Short mmCIF file of C-alpha atoms in Angstrom, two decimals:
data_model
loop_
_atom_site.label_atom_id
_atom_site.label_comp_id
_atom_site.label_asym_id
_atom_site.label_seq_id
_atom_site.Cartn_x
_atom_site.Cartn_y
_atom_site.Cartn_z
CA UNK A 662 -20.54 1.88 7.34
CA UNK A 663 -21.61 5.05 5.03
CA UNK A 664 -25.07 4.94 6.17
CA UNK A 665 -24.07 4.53 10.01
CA UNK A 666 -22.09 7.59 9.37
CA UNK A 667 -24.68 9.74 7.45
CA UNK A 668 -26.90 8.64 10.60
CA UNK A 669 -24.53 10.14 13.20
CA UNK A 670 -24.13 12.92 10.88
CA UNK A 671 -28.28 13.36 10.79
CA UNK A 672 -28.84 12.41 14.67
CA UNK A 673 -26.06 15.02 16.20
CA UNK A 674 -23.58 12.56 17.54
CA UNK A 675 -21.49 13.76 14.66
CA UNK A 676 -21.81 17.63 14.89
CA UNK A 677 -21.79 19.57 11.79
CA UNK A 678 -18.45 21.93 12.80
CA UNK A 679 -16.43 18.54 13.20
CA UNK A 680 -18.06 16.71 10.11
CA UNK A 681 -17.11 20.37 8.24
CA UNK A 682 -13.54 19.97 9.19
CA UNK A 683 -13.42 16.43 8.71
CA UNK A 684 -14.91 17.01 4.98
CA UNK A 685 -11.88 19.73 4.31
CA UNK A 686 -9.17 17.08 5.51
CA UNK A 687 -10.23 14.40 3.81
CA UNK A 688 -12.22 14.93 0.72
CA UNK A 689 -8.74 15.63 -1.12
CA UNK A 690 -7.45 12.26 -0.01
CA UNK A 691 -10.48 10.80 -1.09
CA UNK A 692 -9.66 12.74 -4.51
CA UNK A 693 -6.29 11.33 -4.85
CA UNK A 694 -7.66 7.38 -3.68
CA UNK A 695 -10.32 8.09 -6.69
CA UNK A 696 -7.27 9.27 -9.46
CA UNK A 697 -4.68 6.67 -8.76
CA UNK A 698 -7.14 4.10 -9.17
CA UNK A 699 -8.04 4.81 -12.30
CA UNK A 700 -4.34 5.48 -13.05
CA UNK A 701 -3.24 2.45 -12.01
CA UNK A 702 -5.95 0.55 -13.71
CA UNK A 703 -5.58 2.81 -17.26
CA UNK A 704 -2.38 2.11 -17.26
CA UNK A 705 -2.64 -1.93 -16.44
CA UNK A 706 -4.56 -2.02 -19.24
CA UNK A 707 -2.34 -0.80 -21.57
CA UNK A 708 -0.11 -3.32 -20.72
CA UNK A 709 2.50 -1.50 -18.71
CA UNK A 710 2.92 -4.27 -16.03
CA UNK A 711 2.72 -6.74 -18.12
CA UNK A 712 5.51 -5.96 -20.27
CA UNK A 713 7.78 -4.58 -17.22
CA UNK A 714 7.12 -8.65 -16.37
CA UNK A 715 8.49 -9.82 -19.52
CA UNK A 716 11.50 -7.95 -18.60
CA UNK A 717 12.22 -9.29 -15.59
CA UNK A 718 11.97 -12.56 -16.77
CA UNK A 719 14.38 -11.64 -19.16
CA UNK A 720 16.42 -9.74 -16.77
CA UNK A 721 16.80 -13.00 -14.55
CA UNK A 722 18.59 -14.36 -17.12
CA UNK A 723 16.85 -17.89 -16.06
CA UNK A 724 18.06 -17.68 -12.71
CA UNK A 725 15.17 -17.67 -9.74
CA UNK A 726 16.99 -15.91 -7.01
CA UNK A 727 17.67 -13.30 -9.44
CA UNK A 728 14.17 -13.26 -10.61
CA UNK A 729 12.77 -12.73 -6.92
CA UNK A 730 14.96 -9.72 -6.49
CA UNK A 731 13.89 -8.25 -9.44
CA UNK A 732 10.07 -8.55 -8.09
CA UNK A 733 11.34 -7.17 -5.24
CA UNK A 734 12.38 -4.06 -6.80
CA UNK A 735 8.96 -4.24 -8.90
CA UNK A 736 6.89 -4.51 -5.69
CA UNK A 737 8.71 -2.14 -3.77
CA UNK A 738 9.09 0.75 -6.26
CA UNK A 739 4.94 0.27 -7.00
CA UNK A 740 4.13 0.14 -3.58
CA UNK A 741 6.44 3.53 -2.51
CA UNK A 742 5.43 5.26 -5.41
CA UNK A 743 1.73 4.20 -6.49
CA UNK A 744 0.52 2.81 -2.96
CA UNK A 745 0.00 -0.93 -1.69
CA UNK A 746 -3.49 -1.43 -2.95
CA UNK A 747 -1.56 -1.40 -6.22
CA UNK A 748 0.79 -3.88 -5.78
CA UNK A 749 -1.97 -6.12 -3.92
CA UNK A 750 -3.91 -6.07 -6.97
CA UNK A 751 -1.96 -5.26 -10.13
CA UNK A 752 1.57 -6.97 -9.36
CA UNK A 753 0.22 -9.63 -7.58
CA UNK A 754 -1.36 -11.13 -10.63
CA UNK A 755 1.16 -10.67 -12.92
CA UNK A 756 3.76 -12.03 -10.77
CA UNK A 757 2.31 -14.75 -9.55
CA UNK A 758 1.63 -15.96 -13.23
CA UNK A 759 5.31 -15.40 -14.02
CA UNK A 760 6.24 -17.53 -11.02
CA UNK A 761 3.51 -20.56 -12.40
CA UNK A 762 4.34 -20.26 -16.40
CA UNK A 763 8.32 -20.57 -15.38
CA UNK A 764 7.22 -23.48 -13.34
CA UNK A 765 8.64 -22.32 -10.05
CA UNK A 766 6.60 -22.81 -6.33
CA UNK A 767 4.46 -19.40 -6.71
CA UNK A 768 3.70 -19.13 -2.81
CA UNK A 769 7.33 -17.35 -2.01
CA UNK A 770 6.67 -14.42 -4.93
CA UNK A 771 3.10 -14.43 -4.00
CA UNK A 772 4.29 -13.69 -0.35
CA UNK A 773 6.64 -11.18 -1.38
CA UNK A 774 4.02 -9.13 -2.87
CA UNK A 775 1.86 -8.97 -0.24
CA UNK A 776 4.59 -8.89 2.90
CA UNK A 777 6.06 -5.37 0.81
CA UNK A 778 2.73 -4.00 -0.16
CA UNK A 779 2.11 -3.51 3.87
CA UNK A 780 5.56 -3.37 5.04
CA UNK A 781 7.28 -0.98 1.66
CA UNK A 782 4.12 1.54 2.80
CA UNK A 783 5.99 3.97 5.04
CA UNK A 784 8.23 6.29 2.95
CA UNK A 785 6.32 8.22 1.11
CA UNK A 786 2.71 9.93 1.82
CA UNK A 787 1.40 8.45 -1.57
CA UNK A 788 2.47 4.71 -0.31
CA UNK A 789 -0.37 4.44 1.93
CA UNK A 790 -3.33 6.35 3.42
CA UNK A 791 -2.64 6.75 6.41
CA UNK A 792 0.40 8.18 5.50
CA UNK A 793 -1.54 11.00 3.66
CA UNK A 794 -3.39 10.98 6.98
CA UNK A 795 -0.83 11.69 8.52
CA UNK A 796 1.37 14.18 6.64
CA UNK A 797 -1.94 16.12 6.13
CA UNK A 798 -1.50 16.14 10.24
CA UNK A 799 2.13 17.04 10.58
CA UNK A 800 1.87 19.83 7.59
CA UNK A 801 5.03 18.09 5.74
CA UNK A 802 6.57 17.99 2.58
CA UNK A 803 7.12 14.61 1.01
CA UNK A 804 10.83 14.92 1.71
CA UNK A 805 10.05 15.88 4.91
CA UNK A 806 7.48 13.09 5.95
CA UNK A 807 10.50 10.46 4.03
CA UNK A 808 13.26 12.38 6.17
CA UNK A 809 11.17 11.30 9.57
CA UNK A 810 10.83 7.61 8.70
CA UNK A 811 13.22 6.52 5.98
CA UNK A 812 15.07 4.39 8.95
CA UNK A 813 12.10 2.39 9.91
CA UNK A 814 10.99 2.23 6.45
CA UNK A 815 14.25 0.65 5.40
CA UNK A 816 13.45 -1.86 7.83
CA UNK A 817 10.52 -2.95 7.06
CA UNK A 818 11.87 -3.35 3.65
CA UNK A 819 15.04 -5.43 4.56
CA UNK A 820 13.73 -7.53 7.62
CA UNK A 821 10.53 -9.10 5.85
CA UNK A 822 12.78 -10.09 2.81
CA UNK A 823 15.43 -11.71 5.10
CA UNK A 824 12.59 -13.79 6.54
CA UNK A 825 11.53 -14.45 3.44
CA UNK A 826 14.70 -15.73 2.09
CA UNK A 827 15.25 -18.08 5.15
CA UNK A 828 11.38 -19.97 4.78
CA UNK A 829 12.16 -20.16 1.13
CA UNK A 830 15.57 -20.26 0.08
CA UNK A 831 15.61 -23.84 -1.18
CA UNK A 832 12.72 -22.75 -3.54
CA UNK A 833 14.41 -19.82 -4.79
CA UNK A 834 17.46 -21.60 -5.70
CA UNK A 835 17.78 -23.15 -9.82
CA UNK A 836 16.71 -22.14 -12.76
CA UNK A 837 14.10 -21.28 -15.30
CA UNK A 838 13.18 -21.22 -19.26
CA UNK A 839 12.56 -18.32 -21.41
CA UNK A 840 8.96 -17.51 -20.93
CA UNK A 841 6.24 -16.45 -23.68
CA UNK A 842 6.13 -12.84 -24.55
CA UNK A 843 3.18 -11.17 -25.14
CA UNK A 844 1.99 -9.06 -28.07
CA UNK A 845 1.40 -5.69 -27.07
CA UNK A 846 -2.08 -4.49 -28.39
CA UNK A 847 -1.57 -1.30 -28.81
CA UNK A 848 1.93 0.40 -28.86
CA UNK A 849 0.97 4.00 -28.87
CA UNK A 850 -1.15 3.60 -25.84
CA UNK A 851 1.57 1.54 -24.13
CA UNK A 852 3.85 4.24 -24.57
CA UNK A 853 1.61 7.65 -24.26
CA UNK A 854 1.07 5.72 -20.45
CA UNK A 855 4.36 5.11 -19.71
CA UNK A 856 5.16 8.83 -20.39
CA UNK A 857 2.10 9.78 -18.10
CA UNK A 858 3.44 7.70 -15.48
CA UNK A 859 6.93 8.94 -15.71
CA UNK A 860 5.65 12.36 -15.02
CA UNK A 861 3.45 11.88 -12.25
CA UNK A 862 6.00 9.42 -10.40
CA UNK A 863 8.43 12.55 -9.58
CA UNK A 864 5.08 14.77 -9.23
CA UNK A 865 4.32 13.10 -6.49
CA UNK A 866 7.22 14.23 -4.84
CA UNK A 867 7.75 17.24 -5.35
CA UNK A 868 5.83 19.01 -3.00
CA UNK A 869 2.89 19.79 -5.04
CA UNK A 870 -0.70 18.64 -3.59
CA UNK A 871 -0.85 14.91 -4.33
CA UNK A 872 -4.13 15.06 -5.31
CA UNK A 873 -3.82 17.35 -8.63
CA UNK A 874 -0.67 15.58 -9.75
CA UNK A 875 -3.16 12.46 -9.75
CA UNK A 876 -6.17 14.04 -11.07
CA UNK A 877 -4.71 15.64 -14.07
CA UNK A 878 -2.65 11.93 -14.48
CA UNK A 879 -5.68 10.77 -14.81
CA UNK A 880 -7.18 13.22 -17.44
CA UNK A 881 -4.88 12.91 -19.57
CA UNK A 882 -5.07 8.95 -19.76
CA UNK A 883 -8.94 9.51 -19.49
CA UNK A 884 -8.59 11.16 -23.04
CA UNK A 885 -5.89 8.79 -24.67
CA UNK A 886 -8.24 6.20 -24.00
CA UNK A 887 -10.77 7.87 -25.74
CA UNK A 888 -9.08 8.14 -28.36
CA UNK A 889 -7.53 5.05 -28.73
CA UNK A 890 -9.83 2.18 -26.82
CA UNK A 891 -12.67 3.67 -25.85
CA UNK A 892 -14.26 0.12 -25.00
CA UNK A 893 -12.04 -0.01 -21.73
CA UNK A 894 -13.06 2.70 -20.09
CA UNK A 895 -16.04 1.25 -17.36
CA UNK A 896 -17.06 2.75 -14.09
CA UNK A 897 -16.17 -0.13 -12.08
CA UNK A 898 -12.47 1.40 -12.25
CA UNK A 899 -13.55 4.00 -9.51
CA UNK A 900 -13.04 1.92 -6.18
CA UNK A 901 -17.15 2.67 -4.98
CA UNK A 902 -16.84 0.34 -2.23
CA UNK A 903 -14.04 1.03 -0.78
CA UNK A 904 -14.76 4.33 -0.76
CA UNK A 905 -18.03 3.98 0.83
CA UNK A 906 -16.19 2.41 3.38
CA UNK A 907 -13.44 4.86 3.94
CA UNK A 908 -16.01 7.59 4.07
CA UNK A 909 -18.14 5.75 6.31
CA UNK A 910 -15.08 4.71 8.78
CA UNK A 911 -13.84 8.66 8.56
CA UNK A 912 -17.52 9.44 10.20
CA UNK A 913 -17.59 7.12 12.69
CA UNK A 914 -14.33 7.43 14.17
CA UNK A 915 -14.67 11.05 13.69
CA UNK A 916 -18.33 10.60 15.43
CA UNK A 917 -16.66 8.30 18.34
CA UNK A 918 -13.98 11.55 18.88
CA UNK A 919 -16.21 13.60 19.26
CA UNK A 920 -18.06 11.56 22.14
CA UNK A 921 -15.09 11.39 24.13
CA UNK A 922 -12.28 8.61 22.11
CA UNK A 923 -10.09 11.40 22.11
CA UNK A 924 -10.16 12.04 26.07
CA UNK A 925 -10.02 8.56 26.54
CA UNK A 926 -6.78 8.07 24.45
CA UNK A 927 -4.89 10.93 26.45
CA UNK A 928 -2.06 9.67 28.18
CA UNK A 929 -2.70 5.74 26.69
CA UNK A 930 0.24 4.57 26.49
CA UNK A 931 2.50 7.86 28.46
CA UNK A 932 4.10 10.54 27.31
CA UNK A 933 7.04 11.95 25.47
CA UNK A 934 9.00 9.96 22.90
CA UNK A 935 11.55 7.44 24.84
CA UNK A 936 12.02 4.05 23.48
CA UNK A 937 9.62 1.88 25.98
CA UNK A 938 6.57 4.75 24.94
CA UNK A 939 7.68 4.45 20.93
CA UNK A 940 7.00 0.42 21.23
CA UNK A 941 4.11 1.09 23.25
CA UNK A 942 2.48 2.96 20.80
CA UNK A 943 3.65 1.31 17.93
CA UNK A 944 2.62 -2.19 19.32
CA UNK A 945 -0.96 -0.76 19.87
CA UNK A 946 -1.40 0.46 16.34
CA UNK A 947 -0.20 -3.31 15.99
CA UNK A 948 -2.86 -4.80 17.48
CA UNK A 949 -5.66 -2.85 16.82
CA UNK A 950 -5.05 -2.97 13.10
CA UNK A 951 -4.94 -6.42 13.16
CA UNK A 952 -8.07 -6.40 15.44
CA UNK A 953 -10.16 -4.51 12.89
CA UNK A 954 -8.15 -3.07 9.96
CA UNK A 955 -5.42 -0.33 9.55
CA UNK A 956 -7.21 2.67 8.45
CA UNK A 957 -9.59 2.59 11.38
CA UNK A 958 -6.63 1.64 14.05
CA UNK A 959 -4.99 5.11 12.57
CA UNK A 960 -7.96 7.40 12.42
CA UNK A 961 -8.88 6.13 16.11
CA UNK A 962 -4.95 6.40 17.81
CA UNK A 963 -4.07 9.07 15.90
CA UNK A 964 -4.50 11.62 19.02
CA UNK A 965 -1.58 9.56 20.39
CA UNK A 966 0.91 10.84 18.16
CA UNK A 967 0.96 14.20 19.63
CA UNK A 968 4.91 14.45 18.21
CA UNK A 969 6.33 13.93 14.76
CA UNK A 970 7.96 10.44 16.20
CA UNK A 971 4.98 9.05 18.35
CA UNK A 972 2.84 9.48 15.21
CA UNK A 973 5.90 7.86 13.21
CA UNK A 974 5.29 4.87 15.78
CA UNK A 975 1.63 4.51 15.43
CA UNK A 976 2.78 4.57 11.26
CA UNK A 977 4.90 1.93 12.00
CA UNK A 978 2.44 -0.04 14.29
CA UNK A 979 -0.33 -0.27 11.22
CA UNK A 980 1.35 -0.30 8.15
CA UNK A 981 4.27 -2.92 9.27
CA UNK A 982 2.07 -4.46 12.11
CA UNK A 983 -1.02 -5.50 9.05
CA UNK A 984 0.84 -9.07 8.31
CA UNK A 985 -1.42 -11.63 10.53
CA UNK A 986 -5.01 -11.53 10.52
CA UNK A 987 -6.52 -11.50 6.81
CA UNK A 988 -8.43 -8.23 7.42
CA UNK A 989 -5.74 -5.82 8.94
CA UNK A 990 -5.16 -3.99 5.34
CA UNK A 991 -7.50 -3.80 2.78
CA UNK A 992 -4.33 -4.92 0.33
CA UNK A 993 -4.53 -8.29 2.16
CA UNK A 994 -8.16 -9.04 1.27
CA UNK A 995 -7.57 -7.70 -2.60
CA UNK A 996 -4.58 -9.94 -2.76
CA UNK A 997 -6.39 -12.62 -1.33
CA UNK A 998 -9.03 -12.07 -4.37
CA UNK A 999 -6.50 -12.13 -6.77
CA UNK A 1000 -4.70 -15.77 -5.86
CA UNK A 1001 -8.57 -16.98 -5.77
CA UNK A 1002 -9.07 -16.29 -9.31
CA UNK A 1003 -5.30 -17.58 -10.59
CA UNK A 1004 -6.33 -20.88 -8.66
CA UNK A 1005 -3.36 -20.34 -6.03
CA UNK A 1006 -4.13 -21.40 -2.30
CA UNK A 1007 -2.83 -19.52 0.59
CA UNK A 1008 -4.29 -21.42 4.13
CA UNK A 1009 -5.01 -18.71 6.68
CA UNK A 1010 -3.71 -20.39 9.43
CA UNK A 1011 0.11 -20.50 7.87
CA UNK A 1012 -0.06 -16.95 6.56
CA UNK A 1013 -1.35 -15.67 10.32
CA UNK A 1014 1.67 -17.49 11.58
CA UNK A 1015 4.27 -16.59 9.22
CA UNK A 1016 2.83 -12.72 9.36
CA UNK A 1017 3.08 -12.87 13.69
CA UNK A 1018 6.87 -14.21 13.33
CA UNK A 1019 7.28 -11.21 10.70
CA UNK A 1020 5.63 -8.85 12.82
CA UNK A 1021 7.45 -9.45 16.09
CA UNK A 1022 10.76 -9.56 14.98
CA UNK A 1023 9.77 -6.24 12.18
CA UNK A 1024 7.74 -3.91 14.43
CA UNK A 1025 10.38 -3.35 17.47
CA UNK A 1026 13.42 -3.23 14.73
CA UNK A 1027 11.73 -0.25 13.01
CA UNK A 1028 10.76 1.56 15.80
CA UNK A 1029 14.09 1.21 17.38
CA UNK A 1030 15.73 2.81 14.07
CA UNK A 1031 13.06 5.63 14.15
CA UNK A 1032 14.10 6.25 17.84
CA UNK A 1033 18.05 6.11 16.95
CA UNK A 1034 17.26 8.69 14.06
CA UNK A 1035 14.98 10.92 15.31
CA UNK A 1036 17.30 11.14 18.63
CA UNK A 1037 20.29 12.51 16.48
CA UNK A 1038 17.92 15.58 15.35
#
């Protein structure tokens, strides 16, 4: 995708004024993608998640339906505040291995995970990004980007988990024994990370550019683990092929804008922000992110949100809509990786099913609550 990029870039389809402007939007969320992953994986490895697991096992007191809320709260909170490639790929594990050790069905936590990492994506710019796409677009604040979608985002929250409940309430019911506890390697790392990552949660928020809240995050841990385990630090903890990807899909959607996607787009699907044109554009953004994959589906229907709340619908559309087809979010995929290697089989067919039921019922709820809220402005 990179090099079909670079070639538009080198043929003229993709002039240089638009690949200029394209650079200045999106190198810094390319900056930020690069920081939080190596946050998120510095701080993984000193055990952070690990031992917040422990707790919640302890926390559930040996009751299950307790113990899925609490994941609940651990999935949302990571995907809102450290994005849903996280929780695809760091909470998934750890989870999941909870749910098998306490000897309880793994498929409904495993589920959880992934339904929240797509669906808990709207609130904040950091939770997923298109998000930062799209703030970067509307020139808001976090609280102000959270102000415009905290109704649909609550929605995709409680709806999924309702669902949820209802497939799998018999397995959530019972009881559980006290589960191993881990020795913590090394306690001054564990807690120097825990302080970084107490800062930079509210950083994140606060109006300051996302990017250098997460790059000097990541200095700091950069030099802890220098100091104290030098032997972790590996360059396959910068995301290179995703990011060849993202860069790539920037181009050629840029590239395909540039040749006349935009023109095409205007007036698809009407104009001004009533209900019926909301769902329209929210059920696009559905489908075409599970045709090919969310970030594209944004960057190419993102002329359609030509108001704060017909962009909010096209947020809705591919971050709630990615729950059927295995390569709508790259979260899905990295999930998917991740119940591969702890020997846990999910069958395509039942997740695409489960995800459609999810999706119809989600989709029109949130949009409706984004058109009730942004109607009383």
């Amino acid at each position: 995708m990179l090099l079909a990029g670079c070639a538009a870039l080198a043929t003229g389809l993709l002039p240089v004024p638009a690949f200029e402007e394209l650079a200045a939007r999106t190198v810094p969320v390319l900056a930020f993608v690069v920081a939080m992953s190596l946050v998120t994986e510095l701080v993984d490895d000193a055990g952070l998640f690990r031992v917040v697991t422990e707790r919640l096992a302890t926390l559930g007191r040996g009751r299950v339906l307790l113990l899925w809320f609490l994941v609940i709260a651990l999935a949302t909170v990571s995907t809102v505040f450290l994005s849903l490639d996280t929780t695809a790929v760091l909470v998934t594990p750890v989870v999941v291995l909870l749910a098998v050790h306490a000897r309880i069905p793994p498929l409904p936590f495993a589920l959880t995970t992934i339904w929240l990492a797509n669906t808990a994506s709207l609130l904040l710019p950091v939770s997923n990004l298109t998000n930062l796409l799209a703030q970067d677009r509307l020139r808001l604040s976090p609280a102000a980007f959270a102000a415009l979608v905290w109704a649909p985002a609550l929605v995709g929250i409680v709806v999924p988990l309702v669902l949820l409940w209802l497939a799998f309430r018999k397995d959530l019911r019972g009881r559980y024994g006290p589960q191993p506890v881990h020795k913590v390697r090394d306690r001054v790392l564990l807690y120097a990370a825990s302080g970084v990552l107490a800062v930079l949660l509210p950083a994140l928020v606060s109006g300051i550019p996302v990017q250098y809240s997460a790059i000097a995050a990541a200095a700091v841990l950069l030099l802890l683990f220098l100091w104290r385990r030098r032997s972790a630090l590996r360059w396959s903890m910068i995301p290179w092929r995703p990011l060849m990807l993202t860069s790539g899909l920037f181009m050629v959607v840029e590239t395909l804008h540039a040749n006349g996607l935009t023109r095409f787009l205007t007036g698809i699907p009407g104009s001004g922000d009533s209900l019926p044109v909301l769902l329209q554009i929210a059920a696009l953004g559905t489908g075409t992110a599970n045709a090919v994959n969310n970030l594209p589906a944004y960057l190419a229907l993102e002329p359609v949100g030509s108001s704060p709340a017909r962009l909010a619908a096209l947020l809705i559309g591919v971050n709630l809509g990615p729950l059927v087809t295995p390569w709508a979010s790259l979260a899905t995929l990295l999930w998917h990786e991740r119940l591969l290697s702890l020997n846990v089989d999910v069958r395509w067919g039942g997740f695409a099913v489960a995800g459609a039921a999810a999706v119809v019922v989600t989709v029109p709820l949130a949009v409706v609550a984004l058109w009730l809220t942004t109607r009383m402005h």
